[in-house]
Tab-separated table of C-alpha atoms in Angstrom:
chain	number	residue	atom	x	y	z
P	1	MET	CA	-60.661	-15.708	-23.019
P	2	PRO	CA	-57.800	-13.158	-23.098
P	3	PRO	CA	-56.877	-11.576	-19.720
P	4	SER	CA	-57.544	-7.892	-18.997
P	5	LEU	CA	-54.457	-5.980	-17.522
P	6	LEU	CA	-55.145	-2.607	-16.040
P	7	LEU	CA	-52.676	-0.110	-14.589
P	8	LEU	CA	-54.114	2.089	-11.916
P	9	PRO	CA	-54.209	5.055	-11.921
P	10	GLY	CA	-52.748	4.919	-15.414
P	11	PRO	CA	-49.517	4.116	-17.610
P	12	ASP	CA	-47.844	7.434	-16.446
P	13	VAL	CA	-47.179	7.932	-12.791
P	14	LEU	CA	-45.086	10.298	-10.730
P	15	GLU	CA	-42.156	8.722	-9.026
P	16	GLY	CA	-43.171	7.856	-5.406
P	17	GLY	CA	-46.882	7.237	-6.458
P	18	HIS	CA	-48.885	4.081	-5.762
P	19	VAL	CA	-49.497	1.808	-8.737
P	20	THR	CA	-51.679	-1.300	-8.828
P	21	LEU	CA	-51.443	-3.910	-11.830
P	22	SER	CA	-54.558	-5.797	-11.949
P	23	CYS	CA	-55.057	-8.856	-14.179
P	24	GLN	CA	-58.295	-10.828	-14.501
P	25	SER	CA	-59.363	-13.723	-16.891
P	26	ASP	CA	-62.089	-16.086	-17.175
P	27	GLY	CA	-61.956	-19.647	-18.417
P	28	ALA	CA	-63.104	-23.299	-17.919
P	29	PRO	CA	-61.284	-24.453	-16.068
P	30	PRO	CA	-60.187	-21.118	-14.474
P	31	PRO	CA	-56.760	-20.103	-15.626
P	32	THR	CA	-53.695	-19.632	-13.649
P	33	LEU	CA	-52.248	-16.011	-14.077
P	34	VAL	CA	-48.594	-15.084	-14.289
P	35	LEU	CA	-47.525	-11.414	-14.077
P	36	ARG	CA	-44.028	-10.645	-15.636
P	37	ARG	CA	-41.936	-7.454	-15.851
P	38	GLU	CA	-39.657	-7.451	-18.987
P	39	GLY	CA	-40.318	-11.226	-19.110
P	40	ALA	CA	-39.194	-11.900	-15.514
P	41	GLU	CA	-41.901	-13.518	-13.337
P	42	LEU	CA	-43.109	-11.233	-10.573
P	43	GLN	CA	-46.295	-13.027	-9.241
P	44	ARG	CA	-48.447	-15.939	-9.824
P	45	ALA	CA	-51.979	-16.602	-8.845
P	46	GLY	CA	-54.242	-19.582	-9.157
P	47	PRO	CA	-58.038	-19.666	-9.753
P	48	ALA	CA	-60.376	-18.632	-7.047
P	49	PRO	CA	-62.275	-21.413	-5.472
P	50	SER	CA	-65.660	-22.029	-6.932
P	51	SER	CA	-65.225	-19.420	-9.496
P	52	SER	CA	-64.716	-19.459	-13.347
P	53	SER	CA	-62.364	-16.419	-13.123
P	54	SER	CA	-58.985	-15.764	-11.744
P	55	VAL	CA	-57.709	-12.378	-10.389
P	56	LEU	CA	-54.126	-11.246	-9.710
P	57	THR	CA	-53.366	-7.868	-8.039
P	58	PHE	CA	-49.673	-6.492	-7.724
P	59	ASN	CA	-48.938	-3.201	-5.761
P	60	LEU	CA	-46.082	-0.973	-6.146
P	61	SER	CA	-46.477	1.243	-3.031
P	62	SER	CA	-43.717	3.853	-4.139
P	63	ALA	CA	-43.010	3.588	-7.859
P	64	ALA	CA	-39.378	4.172	-8.707
P	65	LEU	CA	-37.914	5.135	-12.150
P	66	GLU	CA	-36.552	1.611	-12.298
P	67	ASP	CA	-40.207	0.314	-12.339
P	68	SER	CA	-40.674	1.702	-15.771
P	69	ALA	CA	-41.042	-1.383	-17.826
P	70	HIS	CA	-43.126	-3.494	-20.066
P	71	TYR	CA	-45.591	-5.738	-17.870
P	72	SER	CA	-47.456	-8.697	-19.318
P	73	CYS	CA	-50.031	-11.029	-17.821
P	74	GLU	CA	-50.490	-14.654	-19.201
P	75	ALA	CA	-53.641	-16.575	-18.470
P	76	ALA	CA	-53.203	-20.242	-18.950
P	77	ASN	CA	-55.237	-23.504	-18.424
P	78	GLN	CA	-54.955	-26.955	-20.319
P	79	HIS	CA	-56.616	-25.472	-23.269
P	80	GLY	CA	-54.058	-22.823	-24.071
P	81	SER	CA	-52.881	-19.513	-23.022
P	82	LYS	CA	-53.638	-15.787	-23.728
P	83	MET	CA	-51.510	-12.703	-22.946
P	84	ALA	CA	-52.207	-8.996	-22.300
P	85	ALA	CA	-49.463	-6.381	-21.938
P	86	VAL	CA	-49.069	-2.696	-20.664
P	87	THR	CA	-46.240	-0.235	-20.306
P	88	LEU	CA	-45.587	1.669	-17.135
P	89	ARG	CA	-43.668	4.925	-17.271
P	90	VAL	CA	-42.593	6.368	-14.002
P	91	LYS	CA	-42.025	10.128	-14.393
P	92	ALA	CA	-38.984	11.377	-12.583
P	93	PRO	CA	-36.510	14.374	-12.687
P	94	PRO	CA	-33.132	14.033	-14.157
P	95	ARG	CA	-30.510	12.061	-11.984
P	96	ASN	CA	-27.263	10.324	-12.268
P	97	THR	CA	-26.082	12.624	-14.974
P	98	ARG	CA	-22.758	11.164	-16.345
P	99	VAL	CA	-20.124	12.661	-18.626
P	100	LEU	CA	-17.479	10.896	-20.640
P	101	VAL	CA	-14.866	12.688	-22.534
P	102	LEU	CA	-13.327	10.649	-25.429
P	103	PRO	CA	-10.409	10.067	-26.080
P	104	SER	CA	-9.494	11.979	-23.027
P	105	ALA	CA	-10.151	15.327	-21.177
P	106	VAL	CA	-6.624	16.202	-21.875
P	107	VAL	CA	-6.544	17.072	-25.690
P	108	PRO	CA	-3.630	17.976	-27.746
P	109	LEU	CA	-4.061	21.390	-29.670
P	110	GLY	CA	-5.883	20.775	-32.939
P	111	HIS	CA	-7.336	17.352	-32.216
P	112	ASN	CA	-11.120	16.414	-31.798
P	113	VAL	CA	-12.812	15.394	-28.668
P	114	THR	CA	-16.306	13.837	-28.193
P	115	VAL	CA	-18.244	14.751	-24.851
P	116	TRP	CA	-20.866	11.878	-24.286
P	117	CYS	CA	-23.542	12.884	-21.619
P	118	ARG	CA	-26.237	10.623	-20.220
P	119	SER	CA	-28.840	11.284	-17.560
P	120	ALA	CA	-31.636	9.103	-16.159
P	121	GLY	CA	-35.163	10.521	-15.946
P	122	TRP	CA	-38.682	10.478	-17.633
P	123	PRO	CA	-39.521	12.151	-19.851
P	124	PRO	CA	-35.958	11.677	-21.204
P	125	PRO	CA	-33.798	14.851	-20.132
P	126	ALA	CA	-32.757	17.338	-22.731
P	127	LEU	CA	-29.049	17.853	-22.492
P	128	THR	CA	-27.167	21.135	-23.015
P	129	LEU	CA	-23.324	21.703	-22.870
P	130	THR	CA	-22.100	25.123	-22.124
P	131	ARG	CA	-18.505	26.376	-21.959
P	132	LEU	CA	-18.356	28.381	-18.783
P	133	ALA	CA	-15.498	30.840	-19.872
P	134	ASP	CA	-17.687	32.504	-22.408
P	135	GLY	CA	-21.144	31.039	-21.877
P	136	ALA	CA	-21.145	29.419	-25.309
P	137	ARG	CA	-23.460	26.455	-25.848
P	138	LEU	CA	-21.930	23.625	-27.941
P	139	PRO	CA	-24.127	22.347	-30.635
P	140	ARG	CA	-25.016	18.824	-30.990
P	141	PRO	CA	-23.859	17.029	-34.206
P	142	PRO	CA	-26.399	16.411	-36.882
P	143	GLY	CA	-28.244	13.131	-35.951
P	144	GLY	CA	-27.015	13.240	-32.422
P	145	ASP	CA	-28.616	10.722	-30.283
P	146	VAL	CA	-30.540	11.321	-26.995
P	147	ASP	CA	-27.506	10.373	-25.026
P	148	GLY	CA	-25.972	13.761	-25.651
P	149	GLY	CA	-22.972	13.306	-27.941
P	150	PHE	CA	-21.208	16.797	-28.394
P	151	LEU	CA	-18.170	17.240	-30.745
P	152	LEU	CA	-15.317	19.627	-30.378
P	153	VAL	CA	-13.357	19.834	-33.725
P	154	ASP	CA	-9.936	21.297	-34.180
P	155	VAL	CA	-9.564	22.028	-30.366
P	156	ARG	CA	-8.131	25.587	-29.744
P	157	PRO	CA	-6.660	27.069	-26.404
P	158	GLU	CA	-9.957	28.757	-25.738
P	159	ASP	CA	-11.717	25.440	-25.675
P	160	GLY	CA	-9.976	24.473	-22.432
P	161	GLY	CA	-11.642	25.124	-19.096
P	162	ARG	CA	-14.818	24.190	-17.266
P	163	TYR	CA	-17.868	23.008	-18.831
P	164	ARG	CA	-21.359	22.579	-17.536
P	165	VAL	CA	-23.821	19.840	-18.641
P	166	ASN	CA	-27.515	20.705	-17.803
P	167	ALA	CA	-30.005	17.746	-17.932
P	168	SER	CA	-33.617	18.931	-17.694
P	169	ASN	CA	-37.133	17.678	-18.044
P	170	GLU	CA	-40.715	18.982	-16.897
P	171	LEU	CA	-39.895	17.700	-13.379
P	172	GLY	CA	-36.661	19.234	-12.758
P	173	SER	CA	-32.950	19.678	-13.745
P	174	GLU	CA	-29.499	18.330	-12.728
P	175	VAL	CA	-26.146	20.142	-13.481
P	176	THR	CA	-22.739	18.455	-13.733
P	177	HIS	CA	-19.350	20.226	-14.297
P	178	PHE	CA	-16.257	18.884	-16.012
P	179	ARG	CA	-12.904	20.270	-17.375
P	180	ILE	CA	-11.135	19.966	-20.543
P	181	THR	CA	-7.336	20.688	-20.715
P	182	VAL	CA	-5.742	21.565	-24.103
P	183	THR	CA	-2.068	20.715	-24.278
P	184	GLY	CA	0.457	22.281	-26.684
P	185	ASN	CA	1.252	25.663	-27.799
P	186	ALA	CA	-0.435	27.490	-30.780
P	187	ASN	CA	3.110	29.306	-31.293
P	188	ALA	CA	5.114	26.051	-30.916
P	189	ASN	CA	7.155	26.955	-33.876
P	190	ALA	CA	7.944	30.517	-32.918
P	191	ASN	CA	11.443	31.225	-31.580
P	192	ASP	CA	11.873	32.502	-28.052
């Protein structure tokens, strides 16, 4: 018989909350249960004495963002095996926001630069990029991915300076600053 795999209190839990994964299966002979996270074994339980069912309970006393994963429970005896699966999503505010400026944060006048932003959290944080000198929000390129790729095309002197990345979701936000330096002179060909 296929196992039942329950997530208590449910598939979405706040970071720091208590989570219980409970797997149960009946069979003759009673099955061995194996709980896995993303395919890696977490816990194994044999059949209860004098019973046709097996029960496995796994507790996360303080759920962390890293516990968000696909969990499966396999029930197996000599007649075969069956599997059940659930997905746990641990809700957390944005953190570890990182910025990568390519090819470099020092950009020659007239060149292009890509700013990649990434932030951990659930739900996935929304990312905005603002130039601090004038408060201008930089647009995302069409089809931009969730990791926050922003493109500055034909960089001008006014594109130099400090920028702010804001990562936010329903649980909070995190702000990171960085600087772009534009090199070269718009009047390089002018005589002194």
